[in-house]
Amino acid sequence: QVQLVESGGGLVQPGGSLRLSCAASGGSVSAYNMDWYRQAPGKQREWVARITSGGSALYTGSVRGRFTISRDNAKNTGYLQMNSLQPEDTAVYYCMVTVRTNNYWGQGTQVTVSS
């Protein structure tokens, strides 16, 4: 069973950067798409970005040009580089991998953008 652990969140000032990591264990995820989602207080969880098994990247409009998703298959880890962070990016960020029909989620990592 795949297990995902996010890390790299924290408190950052507006305009700052963070890099989130999503480390997978229990099996290789290189053959599967990896998604990042986020959930702000009082809001529904929203999709942020996807990297396909082939390395293609997709982004929601609000982060395009600021966030970069990537993966290192040798490390079985995905990343989300977040630049030019704004207060509206404050949320708990989750990674998710779909293996066949099963969705595996990490526990989330808090990102707070505030001065």
Coordinates of C-alpha atoms in Angstrom, one line a residue, residues 13-99:
Q13 CA 6.2 36.4 3.9
P14 CA 4.3 37.5 0.8
G15 CA 6.5 37.2 -2.3
G16 CA 8.5 34.4 -0.7
S17 CA 9.1 30.8 -1.8
L18 CA 8.7 27.3 -0.4
R19 CA 9.4 23.9 -1.9
L20 CA 7.1 21.1 -0.8
S21 CA 8.1 17.5 -1.0
C22 CA 5.9 14.3 -1.3
A23 CA 7.8 11.2 -0.4
A24 CA 6.2 7.9 -1.4
S25 CA 6.8 4.5 0.2
G26 CA 5.3 1.1 -0.1
G27 CA 5.7 1.0 -3.8
S28 CA 7.0 2.9 -6.7
V29 CA 4.7 5.7 -8.0
S30 CA 6.7 6.5 -11.1
A31 CA 4.1 5.0 -13.3
Y32 CA 1.3 7.1 -11.9
N33 CA 0.3 10.7 -12.0
M34 CA 0.9 12.8 -8.9
D35 CA -1.4 15.6 -7.9
W36 CA -1.2 18.4 -5.4
Y37 CA -4.3 19.8 -3.8
R38 CA -4.8 22.5 -1.1
Q39 CA -7.5 23.3 1.4
A40 CA -7.8 26.7 2.9
P41 CA -9.7 27.3 6.1
G42 CA -13.5 27.2 5.5
K43 CA -13.0 26.2 1.9
Q44 CA -13.3 23.0 -0.1
R45 CA -10.1 21.2 -1.2
E46 CA -9.0 22.4 -4.6
W47 CA -6.7 20.9 -7.2
V48 CA -3.5 22.7 -7.7
A49 CA -1.2 20.8 -10.1
R50 CA -0.5 17.5 -11.7
I51 CA 2.6 15.8 -13.0
T52 CA 1.9 12.9 -15.3
S53 CA 4.0 9.7 -15.3
G54 CA 5.6 11.0 -18.4
G55 CA 6.6 14.3 -16.8
S56 CA 4.0 16.6 -18.3
A57 CA 2.7 19.3 -15.9
L58 CA -0.7 20.9 -15.5
Y59 CA -1.7 23.8 -13.2
T60 CA -4.8 25.5 -12.0
G61 CA -4.9 29.1 -13.3
S62 CA -4.2 30.9 -10.0
V63 CA -0.8 29.3 -9.6
R64 CA 0.4 29.0 -13.2
G65 CA 3.6 30.8 -13.7
R66 CA 4.3 30.8 -10.0
F67 CA 4.3 27.1 -9.0
T68 CA 6.4 24.3 -10.6
I69 CA 5.6 20.7 -10.1
S70 CA 8.3 18.1 -10.6
R71 CA 9.2 14.5 -9.6
D72 CA 12.3 12.5 -9.0
N73 CA 11.5 8.9 -9.8
A74 CA 14.8 7.6 -8.4
K75 CA 13.8 9.1 -5.1
N76 CA 10.1 8.2 -5.5
T77 CA 9.3 11.8 -4.5
G78 CA 7.4 14.6 -6.0
Y79 CA 7.9 18.3 -5.5
L80 CA 6.0 21.6 -5.7
Q81 CA 8.1 24.7 -5.9
M82 CA 6.1 27.7 -5.0
N83 CA 7.3 31.2 -5.8
S84 CA 5.8 34.6 -5.4
L85 CA 3.5 33.3 -2.6
Q86 CA 0.5 35.4 -1.7
P87 CA -1.7 35.3 1.4
E88 CA -4.4 33.5 -0.7
D89 CA -2.0 30.6 -1.1
T90 CA -2.4 29.9 2.6
A91 CA -3.7 26.4 3.0
V92 CA -2.9 22.8 3.9
Y93 CA -1.3 21.2 0.9
Y94 CA -1.8 17.6 0.1
C95 CA -0.2 15.3 -2.5
M96 CA -2.3 12.5 -4.0
V97 CA -1.5 9.5 -6.2
T98 CA -4.0 7.4 -7.9
V99 CA -2.9 3.8 -8.3

